Amino acid sequence: MYEVFSEITFSGAHRLREYEGRCESLHGHNWRIRVFAASETLDRLGLVVDFKLLKKSVENVAELLDHAYLNEVPPFDSINPSAENIAKFFYEKISNEINDGRVSISRVMVWESEKSCAIFTP
């Protein structure tokens, strides 16, 4: 199995609804997102996926959230914008563009701080 990743950071504020503690209050993070693509085989150029294509897809999703109040951005207007839900959001959006039967998004990691990370693996 071959695996590559693209990583991006963005800034965004959120609050966790119904959380009993400080995270229920509005606060922000410098989020770090790492999206992995995997394949059993390489394409004719010897690539899992063109880094340029993967990077652009990751950037397009991050742009939806950058400098936003995440609780107002669908689907986070109805579900908590937790690191776990953000990881799944990136997975779903990017999978629609990248997954082609040979290549698939294998996991997404989301850090809300240097020491706190959530991982979504389908």
XYZ file of C-alpha atoms in Angstrom:
122
model
C 0.000 0.000 0.000
C 1.265 3.452 -0.937
C 0.140 6.489 1.017
C 0.766 10.220 0.581
C -0.583 13.247 2.401
C -1.191 16.939 2.055
C -1.373 19.263 5.030
C -2.846 22.702 5.571
C -3.627 25.051 8.434
C -6.484 27.477 8.851
C -7.922 29.623 11.608
C -11.482 29.241 12.784
C -13.654 29.807 15.827
C -16.230 27.451 17.282
C -18.073 26.415 20.383
C -19.226 22.972 21.408
C -22.962 23.047 22.068
C -24.102 21.390 25.300
C -20.502 20.785 26.390
C -20.118 21.215 30.138
C -16.938 23.206 30.400
C -14.886 25.960 28.837
C -15.234 24.619 25.280
C -18.903 25.571 25.301
C -17.781 29.193 25.118
C -16.708 30.730 21.828
C -13.007 30.159 21.198
C -10.668 29.723 18.261
C -7.956 27.421 17.006
C -5.273 27.348 14.402
C -6.423 24.045 12.948
C -3.982 21.698 11.211
C -5.427 19.225 8.730
C -3.562 16.277 7.196
C -5.345 14.323 4.453
C -3.962 10.948 3.333
C -4.557 9.316 -0.043
C -3.741 5.643 -0.580
C -3.489 3.160 -3.400
C -2.290 -0.407 -3.910
C -0.839 0.628 -7.278
C 0.844 3.646 -8.783
C -0.308 5.436 -11.923
C 1.704 5.430 -15.160
C 3.909 8.224 -13.749
C 4.652 6.329 -10.535
C 2.301 8.418 -8.366
C -0.481 7.622 -5.940
C -2.051 10.960 -6.835
C -0.596 14.202 -8.106
C 0.298 16.248 -5.022
C -0.963 19.340 -6.844
C -4.438 17.803 -7.194
C -4.572 16.591 -3.582
C -3.285 19.920 -2.261
C -5.853 21.906 -4.265
C -8.686 19.716 -2.990
C -7.548 20.161 0.629
C -7.193 23.921 0.123
C -10.687 24.187 -1.365
C -12.254 22.559 1.695
C -10.156 24.592 4.140
C -11.248 27.758 2.355
C -14.849 26.996 3.373
C -13.811 27.159 7.043
C -10.917 29.611 7.173
C -11.576 32.623 9.412
C -15.168 31.495 9.892
C -17.375 30.915 12.886
C -17.664 27.190 12.245
C -21.010 26.849 14.051
C -22.579 28.870 11.230
C -21.109 26.789 8.363
C -23.169 23.768 7.217
C -23.189 21.033 8.447
C -21.804 22.530 11.662
C -24.872 24.697 12.009
C -26.636 21.480 13.097
C -23.793 19.267 14.423
C -20.967 20.212 16.751
C -17.823 21.442 14.989
C -15.645 19.032 16.946
C -12.271 17.944 15.606
C -13.824 14.537 14.935
C -16.680 15.998 12.868
C -14.296 18.312 11.025
C -12.127 15.310 10.114
C -15.152 13.505 8.662
C -16.208 16.683 6.819
C -12.815 16.899 5.099
C -12.938 13.184 4.306
C -16.353 13.396 2.666
C -15.627 16.521 0.625
C -12.210 15.403 -0.615
C -13.260 11.799 -1.275
C -15.820 13.109 -3.769
C -12.964 14.613 -5.792
C -10.105 12.143 -5.295
C -11.558 8.648 -4.931
C -11.535 7.005 -8.358
C -11.450 3.248 -7.767
C -7.647 3.139 -7.612
C -6.970 6.005 -5.206
C -8.953 6.715 -2.057
C -8.719 9.024 0.893
C -7.556 6.718 3.663
C -7.650 8.981 6.705
C -7.847 12.563 7.874
C -6.122 13.966 10.935
C -7.270 17.205 12.568
C -5.295 19.013 15.253
C -6.915 21.766 17.274
C -3.673 22.177 19.234
C -0.174 20.734 19.087
C -1.151 18.003 21.539
C -4.761 17.232 20.558
C -5.630 15.408 17.347
C -8.681 13.554 16.031
C -8.446 10.987 13.231
C -11.196 9.850 10.884
C -10.612 6.581 9.036
C -13.439 5.201 6.854
